[in-house]
Coordinates of C-alpha atoms in Angstrom, one line a residue:
Chain A
M1 CA -3.8 26.2 -11.1
N2 CA -0.1 25.7 -10.0
P3 CA 1.5 22.5 -10.6
L4 CA 1.8 20.2 -7.5
I5 CA 4.2 17.8 -9.4
E6 CA 6.5 19.1 -12.0
V7 CA 8.6 16.6 -14.0
V8 CA 11.5 18.1 -16.2
D9 CA 13.5 16.1 -18.8
L10 CA 13.2 13.0 -16.5
S11 CA 15.2 10.0 -17.6
Y12 CA 15.4 6.6 -15.7
S13 CA 16.9 3.3 -16.6
Y14 CA 16.7 0.2 -14.8
R15 CA 20.0 -1.4 -13.9
A16 CA 21.7 1.9 -14.7
G17 CA 25.6 1.7 -15.4
S18 CA 25.6 -2.0 -15.5
G19 CA 26.2 -2.3 -19.3
N20 CA 22.7 -3.9 -20.1
E21 CA 20.6 -1.0 -18.8
V22 CA 17.1 -0.7 -19.8
A23 CA 15.8 2.8 -20.5
A24 CA 12.4 3.0 -18.9
L25 CA 11.8 6.8 -19.3
K26 CA 13.3 9.2 -22.0
K27 CA 13.2 12.9 -21.3
V28 CA 9.7 13.0 -19.9
N29 CA 8.2 16.5 -19.3
M30 CA 4.8 16.6 -17.5
K31 CA 2.9 18.4 -14.8
V32 CA 0.2 17.4 -12.2
F33 CA -1.9 20.3 -11.2
E34 CA -3.3 20.7 -7.7
G35 CA -6.9 19.3 -7.5
E36 CA -7.0 17.8 -10.7
I37 CA -7.7 14.0 -11.8
L38 CA -4.9 12.9 -14.2
A39 CA -5.2 9.5 -15.9
I40 CA -1.9 7.9 -17.2
T41 CA -2.5 5.1 -19.5
G42 CA -0.3 3.1 -22.0
R43 CA 0.3 -0.4 -22.7
N44 CA 2.4 -2.8 -20.3
G45 CA 5.9 -1.8 -20.1
S46 CA 5.3 1.8 -21.4
G47 CA 6.9 3.5 -18.2
K48 CA 3.7 4.7 -16.5
S49 CA 4.7 2.9 -13.2
T50 CA 8.2 4.0 -13.3
L51 CA 7.1 7.5 -13.7
A52 CA 4.6 7.3 -11.0
R53 CA 7.2 6.0 -8.6
H54 CA 9.2 9.1 -8.8
F55 CA 6.4 10.9 -7.2
N56 CA 6.6 9.2 -4.0
C57 CA 10.5 9.0 -3.9
L58 CA 10.4 5.1 -4.5
L59 CA 12.7 6.0 -7.5
T60 CA 15.0 8.7 -8.0
P61 CA 15.8 10.4 -11.4
V62 CA 18.9 9.2 -13.4
S63 CA 18.7 12.5 -15.1
G64 CA 16.2 15.4 -15.1
S65 CA 14.2 16.5 -12.0
V66 CA 11.0 15.8 -10.3
D67 CA 9.6 18.5 -7.8
I68 CA 6.8 17.9 -5.5
D69 CA 5.5 21.3 -4.5
G70 CA 8.9 22.7 -5.0
L71 CA 10.7 19.8 -3.2
S72 CA 13.1 17.8 -5.4
V73 CA 12.7 14.0 -5.0
S74 CA 16.5 13.7 -5.6
D75 CA 17.3 15.4 -2.2
K76 CA 17.2 12.6 0.4
T77 CA 16.1 15.1 3.2
N78 CA 12.9 15.7 1.4
V79 CA 11.9 12.0 1.4
A80 CA 9.8 12.1 4.6
S81 CA 7.9 15.2 3.8
I82 CA 7.2 14.3 0.1
R83 CA 5.7 10.9 1.3
R84 CA 3.4 12.8 3.6
Q85 CA 2.1 14.7 0.6
V86 CA 2.0 12.0 -2.0
G87 CA 0.5 8.7 -1.1
M88 CA 0.4 5.7 -3.3
V89 CA -2.0 2.7 -3.7
F90 CA -0.8 -0.3 -5.6
Q91 CA -2.2 -3.0 -7.7
N92 CA -2.3 -6.1 -5.5
P93 CA -4.1 -5.2 -2.1
D94 CA -2.8 -8.4 -0.4
N95 CA 0.8 -7.1 -1.0
Q96 CA 0.3 -3.7 0.4
L97 CA -1.6 -4.4 3.7
V98 CA 0.5 -4.8 6.6
S99 CA -1.8 -5.6 9.8
S100 CA -4.5 -8.3 10.0
I101 CA -7.2 -6.1 11.3
V102 CA -8.9 -3.2 9.2
E103 CA -8.5 -0.4 11.7
E104 CA -4.8 -1.5 12.6
D105 CA -3.8 -1.3 9.0
I106 CA -5.3 2.1 8.5
A107 CA -3.4 3.2 11.6
F108 CA -0.1 2.0 10.0
G109 CA 0.7 5.0 8.0
P110 CA -0.2 7.6 10.7
E111 CA 1.8 5.5 13.2
N112 CA 4.9 5.8 11.1
L113 CA 4.5 9.6 11.1
G114 CA 5.0 9.4 14.8
L115 CA 1.7 11.2 15.6
P116 CA 0.2 11.2 19.2
A117 CA -2.3 8.2 19.8
E118 CA -5.5 10.4 20.0
E119 CA -4.7 12.0 16.7
I120 CA -4.1 8.6 15.0
R121 CA -7.4 7.4 16.5
E122 CA -9.1 10.5 15.2
R123 CA -7.7 10.1 11.7
V124 CA -8.6 6.4 11.5
N125 CA -12.3 7.3 12.5
W126 CA -12.2 10.1 10.0
T127 CA -11.0 7.8 7.3
L128 CA -13.4 5.1 8.1
K129 CA -16.3 7.5 7.8
T130 CA -15.1 9.2 4.6
L131 CA -14.8 5.9 2.7
N132 CA -17.8 4.3 4.4
L133 CA -15.8 1.5 5.9
K134 CA -17.2 1.9 9.5
N135 CA -18.9 -1.5 9.4
L136 CA -15.5 -3.2 8.5
Q137 CA -13.6 -1.4 11.3
Y138 CA -12.8 -4.7 13.3
E139 CA -12.9 -7.1 10.5
S140 CA -10.1 -9.4 9.7
L141 CA -8.5 -8.5 6.2
N142 CA -8.6 -12.2 5.2
Q143 CA -12.4 -12.1 5.4
L144 CA -12.7 -9.2 2.9
S145 CA -13.3 -9.2 -0.8
E146 CA -10.6 -8.0 -3.0
G147 CA -12.5 -4.9 -3.7
Q148 CA -12.9 -4.1 0.0
K149 CA -9.2 -4.7 0.5
Q150 CA -8.3 -2.3 -2.1
L151 CA -10.6 0.3 -0.5
V152 CA -8.7 -0.3 3.0
A153 CA -5.6 0.2 1.1
I154 CA -6.8 3.6 -0.2
A155 CA -7.9 4.3 3.4
G156 CA -4.5 3.5 4.7
V157 CA -3.0 6.1 2.4
L158 CA -5.9 8.5 3.1
A159 CA -5.3 8.4 6.8
M160 CA -1.8 10.2 6.2
K161 CA -3.8 13.1 4.8
P162 CA -1.8 13.5 1.5
R163 CA -2.5 16.1 -0.9
C164 CA -2.2 13.7 -3.8
I165 CA -3.0 10.0 -4.2
V166 CA -1.3 8.1 -6.8
L167 CA -3.2 4.8 -7.8
D168 CA -1.1 2.4 -9.7
E169 CA -3.6 0.1 -11.6
P170 CA -5.7 -0.2 -8.4
T171 CA -8.4 -2.0 -10.3
A172 CA -6.6 -4.5 -12.4
H173 CA -7.4 -7.5 -10.0
L174 CA -11.1 -6.5 -9.2
D175 CA -14.5 -7.5 -10.8
P176 CA -16.3 -4.7 -12.7
R177 CA -18.6 -3.8 -9.7
S178 CA -15.6 -3.4 -7.2
R179 CA -13.8 -1.5 -10.0
R180 CA -16.5 1.1 -10.3
E181 CA -16.8 1.4 -6.4
V182 CA -12.9 2.0 -6.1
I183 CA -12.8 4.6 -8.8
S184 CA -16.0 6.4 -7.5
N185 CA -14.4 6.5 -4.0
A186 CA -11.2 8.0 -5.6
L187 CA -13.2 10.6 -7.6
K188 CA -15.2 11.4 -4.3
L189 CA -11.9 12.1 -2.5
N190 CA -11.0 14.6 -5.2
R191 CA -14.4 16.2 -5.2
D192 CA -15.0 16.4 -1.4
E193 CA -11.5 16.6 0.1
G194 CA -9.8 18.3 -3.0
I195 CA -7.1 15.6 -3.1
T196 CA -5.3 15.5 -6.4
I197 CA -5.6 12.0 -8.1
V198 CA -3.2 10.5 -10.5
L199 CA -4.7 7.3 -11.8
L200 CA -2.6 4.7 -13.7
T201 CA -5.1 2.4 -15.5
H202 CA -5.7 0.2 -18.6
F203 CA -9.5 0.7 -18.5
M204 CA -10.7 3.5 -20.8
E205 CA -14.0 3.9 -19.0
E206 CA -12.0 5.1 -16.0
V207 CA -10.0 7.4 -18.2
T208 CA -13.0 9.1 -19.3
R209 CA -13.9 10.1 -15.8
C210 CA -10.7 11.9 -15.4
D211 CA -9.9 15.7 -16.2
R212 CA -6.8 15.2 -18.2
M213 CA -4.9 12.2 -19.6
L214 CA -1.5 11.2 -20.7
V215 CA -0.7 8.2 -23.1
M216 CA 2.7 6.8 -22.6
D217 CA 4.6 4.5 -24.7
M218 CA 8.3 3.3 -25.0
G219 CA 9.1 5.6 -22.0
E220 CA 7.7 8.8 -23.6
I221 CA 4.6 10.7 -23.3
K222 CA 2.9 10.5 -26.7
M223 CA -0.4 12.0 -26.1
E224 CA -1.7 14.7 -23.7
G225 CA -4.9 16.4 -23.2
T226 CA -8.5 16.0 -22.0
P227 CA -10.0 12.6 -22.9
K228 CA -12.3 14.2 -25.4
E229 CA -9.2 15.6 -27.3
V230 CA -7.1 12.4 -26.9
F231 CA -9.7 10.0 -28.0
D232 CA -10.4 12.1 -31.1
D233 CA -7.2 11.0 -32.7
E234 CA -8.2 7.5 -33.6
E235 CA -5.2 6.4 -35.6
K236 CA -2.8 7.3 -33.0
I237 CA -4.8 5.7 -30.1
L238 CA -4.9 2.4 -32.0
S239 CA -1.1 2.6 -33.0
L240 CA -0.3 3.0 -29.2
G241 CA -2.1 -0.3 -28.4
L242 CA -4.9 1.4 -26.6
D243 CA -8.7 0.9 -27.0
F244 CA -11.7 3.2 -26.9
P245 CA -14.5 3.6 -24.4
V246 CA -17.5 1.6 -25.1
S247 CA -19.6 4.8 -25.6
A248 CA -17.0 6.1 -28.1
K249 CA -17.0 3.0 -30.1
L250 CA -20.8 2.8 -30.1
A251 CA -21.1 6.5 -31.1
D252 CA -18.6 5.7 -34.0
G253 CA -20.5 2.7 -35.2
L254 CA -23.7 4.7 -35.2
R255 CA -22.0 7.6 -37.1
K256 CA -20.8 5.1 -39.8
K257 CA -24.4 3.9 -40.2
G258 CA -25.4 7.6 -41.0
I259 CA -26.9 8.4 -37.7
S260 CA -25.6 11.9 -36.6
I261 CA -23.9 11.7 -33.4
P262 CA -21.4 14.5 -32.6
R263 CA -17.8 13.6 -32.7
K264 CA -15.9 13.5 -29.4
T265 CA -18.7 11.6 -27.7
I266 CA -17.0 9.5 -25.0
H267 CA -19.3 9.5 -22.0
A268 CA -22.4 7.2 -21.8
E269 CA -24.5 10.2 -20.7
E270 CA -23.5 12.2 -23.8
L271 CA -24.3 9.6 -26.0
I272 CA -27.7 8.9 -24.4
T273 CA -28.5 12.7 -24.7
S274 CA -27.7 12.9 -28.3
L275 CA -29.6 9.7 -29.1
C276 CA -32.7 11.3 -27.3
Q277 CA -32.4 14.5 -29.4
L278 CA -32.6 12.6 -32.6
K279 CA -35.8 12.8 -34.6
Chain B
M1 CA -5.7 -31.4 -0.4
E2 CA -7.6 -28.4 1.3
L3 CA -4.7 -27.0 3.4
T4 CA -6.3 -23.7 4.3
K5 CA -9.2 -25.4 6.3
N6 CA -6.9 -26.8 8.7
I7 CA -5.1 -23.8 9.7
T8 CA -6.5 -22.4 12.9
L9 CA -4.0 -19.8 13.9
G10 CA -4.7 -17.6 16.9
V11 CA -7.8 -19.6 18.2
Y12 CA -9.2 -16.6 19.8
L13 CA -12.5 -16.9 21.5
P14 CA -13.9 -13.4 21.8
G15 CA -15.5 -12.5 25.0
E16 CA -16.1 -9.8 27.6
T17 CA -15.0 -11.5 30.8
Y18 CA -12.4 -10.5 33.5
I19 CA -9.7 -12.7 32.0
H20 CA -10.5 -11.3 28.3
N21 CA -10.2 -7.6 29.6
L22 CA -6.9 -8.0 31.4
D23 CA -4.0 -6.2 29.9
P24 CA -2.1 -8.5 27.5
R25 CA 1.1 -7.8 29.3
T26 CA -0.5 -9.1 32.6
K27 CA -1.6 -12.2 30.9
I28 CA 1.7 -12.9 29.2
I29 CA 3.6 -12.4 32.5
A30 CA 1.2 -14.4 34.4
A31 CA 1.5 -17.2 31.9
A32 CA 5.2 -17.0 32.0
I33 CA 5.0 -17.4 35.8
L34 CA 2.8 -20.3 35.9
I35 CA 4.9 -22.1 33.1
T36 CA 8.1 -21.6 35.3
L37 CA 6.2 -22.9 38.3
L38 CA 5.2 -25.9 36.3
L39 CA 8.7 -26.8 35.7
F40 CA 9.5 -27.3 39.4
I41 CA 6.3 -29.2 40.6
K42 CA 7.1 -32.8 41.6
S43 CA 4.1 -33.5 43.8
Y44 CA 0.5 -34.6 43.0
L45 CA -0.8 -32.2 45.8
A46 CA 0.8 -29.3 43.8
Y47 CA -0.9 -30.4 40.6
A48 CA -4.2 -30.6 42.3
I49 CA -3.9 -27.1 43.5
F50 CA -2.9 -26.0 40.0
L51 CA -5.9 -28.0 38.7
F52 CA -8.2 -25.7 40.9
L53 CA -6.6 -22.6 39.4
I54 CA -7.1 -23.8 35.9
I55 CA -10.7 -24.6 36.5
A56 CA -11.4 -21.3 38.2
I57 CA -9.8 -19.5 35.2
L58 CA -11.8 -21.5 32.7
V59 CA -15.0 -20.7 34.6
I60 CA -14.3 -16.9 34.9
A61 CA -13.4 -16.8 31.1
T62 CA -16.5 -19.0 30.3
I63 CA -14.4 -21.1 28.0
P64 CA -16.1 -24.5 27.5
P65 CA -13.7 -27.2 28.7
G66 CA -14.3 -29.4 25.6
Y67 CA -13.2 -26.4 23.5
A68 CA -10.1 -25.6 25.7
F69 CA -8.9 -29.3 25.2
S70 CA -10.0 -29.9 21.6
G71 CA -6.5 -28.9 20.4
L72 CA -5.0 -31.6 22.5
K73 CA -6.2 -34.4 20.3
P74 CA -3.4 -34.6 17.8
M75 CA -1.0 -34.6 20.8
L76 CA -2.6 -37.4 22.6
P77 CA -0.8 -40.3 20.9
I78 CA 2.5 -38.6 21.7
L79 CA 1.5 -38.1 25.3
V80 CA 0.6 -41.7 25.7
L81 CA 3.8 -42.9 24.2
M82 CA 5.8 -40.6 26.5
W83 CA 3.9 -41.9 29.6
L84 CA 4.7 -45.6 28.3
F85 CA 8.4 -44.6 27.8
Q86 CA 8.6 -43.3 31.2
L87 CA 6.5 -46.2 32.8
F88 CA 8.9 -48.8 31.4
L89 CA 12.2 -47.4 31.0
Y90 CA 12.6 -45.0 34.0
S91 CA 13.7 -46.7 37.2
T92 CA 15.4 -45.9 40.4
P93 CA 17.6 -48.5 42.3
D94 CA 15.1 -48.9 45.2
A95 CA 12.1 -48.9 42.9
E96 CA 9.3 -51.7 43.4
V97 CA 8.4 -53.7 40.2
I98 CA 4.7 -53.5 39.8
V99 CA 4.2 -55.2 36.3
S100 CA 6.7 -57.3 34.5
W101 CA 6.3 -58.6 31.1
W102 CA 8.9 -60.1 28.7
I103 CA 11.9 -57.9 28.9
F104 CA 10.0 -55.0 30.1
S105 CA 9.2 -54.2 33.7
A106 CA 7.3 -51.3 35.1
T107 CA 8.3 -49.8 38.5
D108 CA 6.4 -47.5 40.7
A109 CA 9.0 -44.8 40.1
G110 CA 8.4 -45.2 36.4
L111 CA 4.7 -44.8 37.0
H112 CA 5.1 -41.6 39.0
M113 CA 7.6 -40.1 36.4
G114 CA 5.2 -40.9 33.7
N115 CA 2.4 -39.2 35.5
L116 CA 4.4 -36.2 36.5
I117 CA 5.7 -35.7 32.9
S118 CA 2.3 -36.1 31.2
M119 CA 0.7 -33.8 33.6
R120 CA 3.4 -31.1 33.2
V121 CA 2.9 -31.3 29.3
L122 CA -0.8 -31.2 29.9
F123 CA -0.8 -28.2 32.2
L124 CA 1.8 -26.3 29.9
F125 CA -0.6 -26.8 27.0
T126 CA -3.6 -25.7 28.9
V127 CA -1.9 -22.4 30.2
T128 CA -0.7 -21.4 26.8
T129 CA -4.1 -22.3 25.3
I130 CA -6.0 -20.2 27.8
L131 CA -3.6 -17.4 26.8
T132 CA -4.3 -17.5 23.2
L133 CA -8.1 -18.3 23.7
T134 CA -8.6 -15.2 25.7
T135 CA -6.2 -12.7 24.0
S136 CA -6.5 -11.7 20.4
I137 CA -3.3 -11.9 18.1
V138 CA -3.3 -8.3 17.9
S139 CA -3.3 -7.5 21.6
L140 CA -0.7 -10.3 22.0
T141 CA 1.7 -8.6 19.7
D142 CA 1.0 -5.3 21.3
G143 CA 1.7 -6.8 24.6
L144 CA 4.8 -8.5 23.5
E145 CA 6.0 -5.3 21.9
S146 CA 5.6 -3.5 25.0
L147 CA 7.3 -6.1 27.2
L148 CA 10.3 -6.2 24.8
N149 CA 10.7 -2.4 24.6
P150 CA 13.2 -2.1 27.6
L151 CA 15.4 -4.7 25.7
K152 CA 15.9 -2.0 23.0
K153 CA 18.5 -0.5 25.3
I154 CA 20.7 -3.6 24.8
G155 CA 20.2 -3.5 21.1
L156 CA 17.3 -5.8 20.5
P157 CA 15.2 -4.4 17.7
S158 CA 11.9 -5.3 19.5
Q159 CA 9.6 -3.1 17.3
E160 CA 11.0 -4.6 14.2
L161 CA 10.7 -8.0 15.5
V162 CA 7.0 -7.5 16.4
M163 CA 6.3 -6.0 13.1
T164 CA 7.9 -9.1 11.4
M165 CA 5.5 -11.2 13.5
I166 CA 2.5 -9.1 12.6
I167 CA 3.3 -9.4 8.9
A168 CA 4.0 -13.2 9.1
L169 CA 0.5 -13.8 10.8
R170 CA -1.1 -11.8 8.0
F171 CA 0.7 -13.9 5.2
V172 CA 0.1 -17.3 6.8
L173 CA -3.3 -17.7 5.3
I174 CA -2.4 -15.9 2.1
L175 CA 0.4 -18.3 1.5
A176 CA -1.6 -21.3 2.4
E177 CA -4.1 -20.3 -0.1
E178 CA -1.4 -19.8 -2.6
L179 CA 0.0 -23.2 -1.9
D180 CA -3.3 -24.7 -2.4
K181 CA -3.6 -23.0 -5.9
I182 CA -0.1 -24.1 -6.9
I183 CA -0.9 -27.8 -6.0
K184 CA -4.0 -27.7 -8.1
A185 CA -2.2 -26.1 -10.9
Q186 CA 0.5 -28.8 -10.9
M187 CA -1.9 -31.6 -10.5
A188 CA -3.8 -30.2 -13.7
R189 CA -0.4 -30.6 -15.4
G190 CA 0.0 -34.1 -14.3
V191 CA 2.1 -34.1 -11.3
A192 CA 1.1 -37.1 -9.2
F193 CA 1.4 -36.2 -5.6
D194 CA 0.0 -39.6 -4.2
R195 CA 1.9 -42.0 -6.5
G196 CA 5.2 -43.7 -6.3
N197 CA 7.6 -44.3 -3.3
F198 CA 8.8 -42.0 -0.7
I199 CA 11.6 -40.6 -2.8
Q200 CA 9.3 -40.1 -5.7
K201 CA 6.7 -38.3 -3.5
T202 CA 9.3 -36.1 -2.1
K203 CA 10.6 -35.2 -5.7
S204 CA 7.0 -34.2 -6.6
L205 CA 7.0 -31.5 -3.9
F206 CA 9.6 -29.5 -5.7
P207 CA 7.3 -28.1 -8.4
V208 CA 5.2 -27.0 -5.5
F209 CA 7.6 -25.3 -3.3
L210 CA 9.7 -23.6 -5.9
P211 CA 6.9 -21.5 -7.1
L212 CA 5.7 -20.9 -3.6
F213 CA 9.2 -19.5 -2.5
I214 CA 9.5 -17.5 -5.7
N215 CA 6.1 -15.9 -5.2
A216 CA 6.8 -15.3 -1.4
F217 CA 9.9 -13.3 -2.4
K218 CA 8.1 -11.3 -4.9
R219 CA 5.3 -10.5 -2.5
A220 CA 7.9 -9.5 0.2
E221 CA 9.5 -7.1 -2.4
E222 CA 6.1 -5.5 -3.3
L223 CA 5.2 -5.2 0.5
I224 CA 8.5 -3.5 1.2
V225 CA 7.8 -0.9 -1.5
A226 CA 4.3 -0.4 -0.2
M227 CA 5.5 -0.1 3.4
E228 CA 8.1 2.5 2.3
A229 CA 5.5 4.4 0.3
R230 CA 3.5 4.6 3.6
S231 CA 6.5 6.4 5.3
Y232 CA 7.9 3.2 7.2
T233 CA 11.4 3.6 8.0
G234 CA 11.8 1.0 10.9
G235 CA 10.7 1.3 14.4
K236 CA 12.2 4.6 15.1
G237 CA 9.9 7.5 15.6
R238 CA 6.8 5.3 15.3
T239 CA 3.9 5.7 17.7
K240 CA 0.9 3.4 18.3
M241 CA -2.6 4.0 18.0
K242 CA -3.5 1.8 20.9
T243 CA -1.6 2.4 24.2
L244 CA -1.9 -0.2 26.7
H245 CA -3.3 0.5 30.2
M246 CA -3.0 -1.5 33.3
G247 CA -6.1 -1.1 35.5
R248 CA -7.1 -2.2 38.9
V249 CA -8.1 -5.6 37.7
D250 CA -4.6 -6.1 36.4
L251 CA -3.3 -5.4 39.7
F252 CA -5.6 -7.7 41.5
A253 CA -4.8 -10.5 39.0
G254 CA -1.0 -9.7 39.6
L255 CA -1.4 -10.1 43.4
F256 CA -3.4 -13.2 43.0
I257 CA -0.8 -14.8 40.9
L258 CA 1.9 -13.8 43.2
L259 CA 0.0 -15.4 46.2
F260 CA -0.7 -18.4 44.3
S261 CA 3.1 -18.8 43.4
A262 CA 3.9 -18.4 47.0
L263 CA 1.5 -21.1 47.8
I264 CA 2.8 -23.6 45.0
I265 CA 6.5 -22.7 46.1
Y266 CA 5.6 -23.6 49.8
V267 CA 3.9 -26.8 48.7
I268 CA 7.2 -27.7 46.6
L269 CA 9.3 -27.1 49.5
I270 CA 7.1 -28.8 52.2
V271 CA 5.7 -31.8 50.4
P272 CA 8.4 -34.4 49.5
P273 CA 8.6 -35.1 45.8
V274 CA 6.9 -38.5 44.7
I275 CA 10.2 -39.6 43.3

């Protein structure tokens, strides 16, 4: 697998050069591979949003480099083509939707790309179909639930046909059910359309559904690996202010009671399987 | 204080009539022509002809008259007041006094002036209401954008202006809901909005509007970032999904409005004004 996003020695500070600057990222090195689902987690202010905003040219590195498929984000002439490749979905759907009607909002991105009208129409229809939003096509956004609005926000990014979608805590405002729906749809886009997904989240259940995860703290990457590997280091996870997925906690509790559940059990399905195999 | 309930913006009455299906540009221009004509009408006959047109449009667009005029209710007291003002205060040297009471006296000139002005306001209101009842906000803004497009040459940022309008329309309800939330939160903390004299009441609005403004700015900032992330760089190089098409119906409607204008202008020139 080749890296779609490559971050080398990236440092970033807010209010750089003003005397009271705040270092948000310190010499971060990481890669996002084409076609994977990467979770980035860490407590508030750990720098994960700052990192993610470099992927879409919303921020440019103070030092170090960020390359999207070989294109440097520091070069202003690359901005347009990078934004076509990497789309971004934010936390609050109300503050990222532009138009009042669902299909109009989905068309906003493609319209910005200057595509011909028929192509925009085609993309909007494709997007509505892919995310099962056909029944909401002409709905007013004010009538939708938060979860539906967030799906429309994802649709708006999907219509630009990006190679990678960065989701910045897309489920923070949602109820558990819409949370699952939003995440399942993001995973479906990865599976069916091959879109690389970078998911920033506080929810460990969402992290376990990803291929790989990063844990950030104080502007640095502290842990990296598959969710199974990362959640195995209990002390470090706790020291970074994180929690475990429910299944992992349950497995741990059972293990302490003397029931033999294998280590690195983080998925509910795994736990169920091992419980069923008990005599 | 349920503010959100009272906001009916873009009172669009969906339908599939000839009027609904007209190109928004045709409707906007027609409304502009009718409004201009109204400013010059000074005879009852012309108003009567105008009334026929309005009734015809309401019938074709299948708008229930009660619905069309329901928005008039809050305006009614002002309308009556205006009529009374004209009745008692307007006069010409050769006017005949019809009623006299205390220091007030109403002349026939005042009566006519009151009638004309009230009718003008009424018709202006009806024309714009018909426009918004039969045209959705989205097609209105589309039409407006297309009509303002030629002005880009003289430096008017028409696309950006219309984009601002679209966003404003989206946020009216969101901000109204937020205002409602803030009011309730401040009431829970003991701010009494309904107590005290005028000055105290005005002062109690500060803890409401300050957070509202701060939040509005925060939202604006987030929205800018999100729009940028979706490749928005201003109106330049942008295309539209929906392109507007003028059809035969629009041609017919345009011709009809021109003929009607000619008739009204003829009446204005021939029939002497009532005052």
